[in-house]
CSV table of C-alpha atoms in Angstrom, one decimal:
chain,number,residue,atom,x,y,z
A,386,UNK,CA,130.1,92.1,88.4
A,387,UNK,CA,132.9,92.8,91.1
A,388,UNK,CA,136.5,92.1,90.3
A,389,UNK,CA,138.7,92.6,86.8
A,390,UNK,CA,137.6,91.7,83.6
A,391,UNK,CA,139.9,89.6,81.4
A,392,UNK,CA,141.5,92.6,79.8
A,393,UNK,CA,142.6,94.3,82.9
A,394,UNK,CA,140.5,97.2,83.4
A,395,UNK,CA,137.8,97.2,86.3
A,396,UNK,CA,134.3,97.0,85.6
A,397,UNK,CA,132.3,100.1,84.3
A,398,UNK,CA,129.2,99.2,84.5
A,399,UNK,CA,129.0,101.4,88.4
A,400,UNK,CA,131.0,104.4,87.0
A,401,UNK,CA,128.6,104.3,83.6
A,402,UNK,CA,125.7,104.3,86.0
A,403,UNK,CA,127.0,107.5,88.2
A,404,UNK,CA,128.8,108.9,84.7
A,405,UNK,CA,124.4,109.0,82.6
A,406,UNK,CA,123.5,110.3,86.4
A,407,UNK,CA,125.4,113.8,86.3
A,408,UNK,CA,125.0,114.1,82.9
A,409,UNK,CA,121.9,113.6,82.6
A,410,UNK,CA,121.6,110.6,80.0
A,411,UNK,CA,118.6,108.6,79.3
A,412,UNK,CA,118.1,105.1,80.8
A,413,UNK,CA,117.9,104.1,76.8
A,414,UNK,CA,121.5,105.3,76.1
A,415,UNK,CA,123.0,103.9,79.4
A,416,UNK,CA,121.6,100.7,78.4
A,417,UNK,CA,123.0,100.7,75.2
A,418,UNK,CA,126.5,101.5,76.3
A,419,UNK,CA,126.6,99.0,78.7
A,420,UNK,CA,125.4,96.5,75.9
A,421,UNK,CA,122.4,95.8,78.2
A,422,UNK,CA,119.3,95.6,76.1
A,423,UNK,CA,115.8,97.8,77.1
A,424,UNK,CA,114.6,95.1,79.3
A,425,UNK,CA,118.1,94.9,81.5
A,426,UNK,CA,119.5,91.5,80.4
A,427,UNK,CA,123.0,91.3,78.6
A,428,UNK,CA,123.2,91.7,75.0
A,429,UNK,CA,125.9,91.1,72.3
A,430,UNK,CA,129.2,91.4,74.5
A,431,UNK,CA,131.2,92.8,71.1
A,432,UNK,CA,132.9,95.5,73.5
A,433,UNK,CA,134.7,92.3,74.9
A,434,UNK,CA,135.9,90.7,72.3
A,435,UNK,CA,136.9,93.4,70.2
A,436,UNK,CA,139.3,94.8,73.5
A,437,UNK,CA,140.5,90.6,73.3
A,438,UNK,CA,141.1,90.5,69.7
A,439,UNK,CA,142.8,94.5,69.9
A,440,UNK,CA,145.4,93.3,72.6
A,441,UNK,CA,146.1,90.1,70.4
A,442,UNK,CA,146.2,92.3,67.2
A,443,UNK,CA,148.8,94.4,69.8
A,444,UNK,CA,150.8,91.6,70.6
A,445,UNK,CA,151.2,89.8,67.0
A,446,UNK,CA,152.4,93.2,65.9
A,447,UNK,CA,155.2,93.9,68.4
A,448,UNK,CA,155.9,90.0,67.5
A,449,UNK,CA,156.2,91.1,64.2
A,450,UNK,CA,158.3,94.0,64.6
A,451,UNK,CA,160.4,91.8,66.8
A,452,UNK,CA,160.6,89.7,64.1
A,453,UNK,CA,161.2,92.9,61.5
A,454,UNK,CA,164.4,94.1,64.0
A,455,UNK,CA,165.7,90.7,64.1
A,456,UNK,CA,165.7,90.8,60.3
A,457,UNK,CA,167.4,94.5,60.0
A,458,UNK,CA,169.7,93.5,62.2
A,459,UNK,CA,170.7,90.0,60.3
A,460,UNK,CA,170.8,92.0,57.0
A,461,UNK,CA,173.1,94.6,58.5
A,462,UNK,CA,175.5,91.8,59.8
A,463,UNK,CA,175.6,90.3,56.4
A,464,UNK,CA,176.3,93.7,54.5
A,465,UNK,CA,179.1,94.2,56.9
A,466,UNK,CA,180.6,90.8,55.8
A,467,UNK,CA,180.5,91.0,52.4
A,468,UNK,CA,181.6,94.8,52.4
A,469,UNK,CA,185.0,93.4,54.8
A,470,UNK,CA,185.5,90.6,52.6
A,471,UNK,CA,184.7,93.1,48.9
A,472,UNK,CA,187.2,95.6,50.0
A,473,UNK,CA,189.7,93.1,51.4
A,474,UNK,CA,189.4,91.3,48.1
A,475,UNK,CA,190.3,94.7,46.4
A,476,UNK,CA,193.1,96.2,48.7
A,477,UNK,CA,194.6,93.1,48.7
A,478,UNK,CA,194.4,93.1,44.4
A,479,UNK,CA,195.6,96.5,44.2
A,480,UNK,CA,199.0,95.8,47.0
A,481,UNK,CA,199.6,92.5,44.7
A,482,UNK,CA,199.7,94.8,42.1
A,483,UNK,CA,201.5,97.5,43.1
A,484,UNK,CA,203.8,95.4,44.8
A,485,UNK,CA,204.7,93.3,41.7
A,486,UNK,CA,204.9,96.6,39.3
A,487,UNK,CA,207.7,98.1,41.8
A,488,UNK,CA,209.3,94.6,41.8
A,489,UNK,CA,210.0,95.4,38.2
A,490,UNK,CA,211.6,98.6,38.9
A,491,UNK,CA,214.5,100.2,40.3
A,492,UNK,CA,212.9,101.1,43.7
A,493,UNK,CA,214.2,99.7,47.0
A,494,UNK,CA,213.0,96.0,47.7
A,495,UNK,CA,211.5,97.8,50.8
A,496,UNK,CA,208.9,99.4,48.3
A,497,UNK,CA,207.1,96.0,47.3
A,498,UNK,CA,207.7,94.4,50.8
A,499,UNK,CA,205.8,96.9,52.1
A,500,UNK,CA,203.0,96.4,49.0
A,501,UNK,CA,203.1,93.2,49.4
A,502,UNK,CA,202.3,93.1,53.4
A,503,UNK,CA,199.9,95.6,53.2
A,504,UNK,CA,198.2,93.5,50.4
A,505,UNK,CA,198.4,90.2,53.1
A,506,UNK,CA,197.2,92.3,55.9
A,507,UNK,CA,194.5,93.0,53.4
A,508,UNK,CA,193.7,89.2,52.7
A,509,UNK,CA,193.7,88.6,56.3
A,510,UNK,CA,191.1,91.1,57.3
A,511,UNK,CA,188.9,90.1,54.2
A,512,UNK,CA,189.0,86.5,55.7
A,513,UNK,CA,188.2,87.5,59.1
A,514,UNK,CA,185.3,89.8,57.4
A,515,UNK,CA,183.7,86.5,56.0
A,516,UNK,CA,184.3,84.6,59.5
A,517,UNK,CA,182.0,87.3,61.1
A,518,UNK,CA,185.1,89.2,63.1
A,519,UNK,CA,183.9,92.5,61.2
A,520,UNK,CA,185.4,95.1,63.7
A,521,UNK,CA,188.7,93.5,63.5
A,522,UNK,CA,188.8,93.0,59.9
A,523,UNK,CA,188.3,97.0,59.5
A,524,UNK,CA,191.0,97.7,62.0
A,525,UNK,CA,193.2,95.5,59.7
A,526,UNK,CA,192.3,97.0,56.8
A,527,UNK,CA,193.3,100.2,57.5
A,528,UNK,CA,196.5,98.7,59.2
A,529,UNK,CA,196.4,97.1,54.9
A,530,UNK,CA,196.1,100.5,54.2
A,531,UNK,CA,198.9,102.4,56.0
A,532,UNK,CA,201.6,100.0,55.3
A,533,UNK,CA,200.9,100.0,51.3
A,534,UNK,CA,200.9,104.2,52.1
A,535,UNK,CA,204.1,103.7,53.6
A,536,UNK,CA,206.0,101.6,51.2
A,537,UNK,CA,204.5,104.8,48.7
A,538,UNK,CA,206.6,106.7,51.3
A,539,UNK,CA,209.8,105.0,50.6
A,540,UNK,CA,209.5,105.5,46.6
């Protein structure tokens, strides 16, 4: 046998051969981890197959996990949506709110303007959250955020 074998590694068959030699193994157990049988002709090549079926085992796992980080990372993209779109929903509730209970009041008109944008600044960044644009739609939401803290400010 010269050349590779079809998993990649040379043959062993020689270095076996030199390996029973300074150790001092019998021609019995050479044999037998060659797969050669007493009387020197091949017997069940199981070493071969089982390296074949290993690497394929190899490669349908790393498929898998492929397939596993595709998954995580489809799952994570989704949870980011829906929390953008959850907490737009509910910032933009509570500045509707607020802005129509200080409507009522005696406060400034700047207090529920500024409820009021923060709330639409809110709706806007829980629309782009659905549409996918989840880095933007947090930016906004704290933009939401600090104009509804600022019309607080004024009253």
């Amino acid at each position: 046998m010269s050349g590779r074998t079809d998993s990649g590694t040379a043959p062993v068959t020689a270095e076996r051969d030199d390996l029973a030699e300074s150790t001092g193994d019998s021609d019995e157990e050479t044999a037998g981890a060659e797969g050669l049988t007493g009387d020197g002709t091949a017997g069940d090549a199981d070493e071969d197959t089982d390296e074949d079926t290993d690497a394929a085992d190899d490669a349908d796992e790393s498929a898998g996990d492929a397939d596993d980080d595709d998954d995580d990372e489809y799952d994570e993209a989704r949870r980011a949506r829906w929390a953008s779109v959850l907490t737009g929903a509910v910032l933009c509730a509570a500045g509707v709110g607020a802005a129509l209970f200080r409507l009522t009041g005696a406060e400034p008109a700047l207090v529920p303007a500024a409820y009021a944008l923060g709330a639409a600044v809110c709706a806007l960044a829980g629309f782009l959250g659905s549409r996918g644009r989840t880095r933007r739609a947090l930016w906004l939401l704290v933009a939401g955020t600090m104009i509804m803290a600022l019309g607080d400010q004024f009253d």
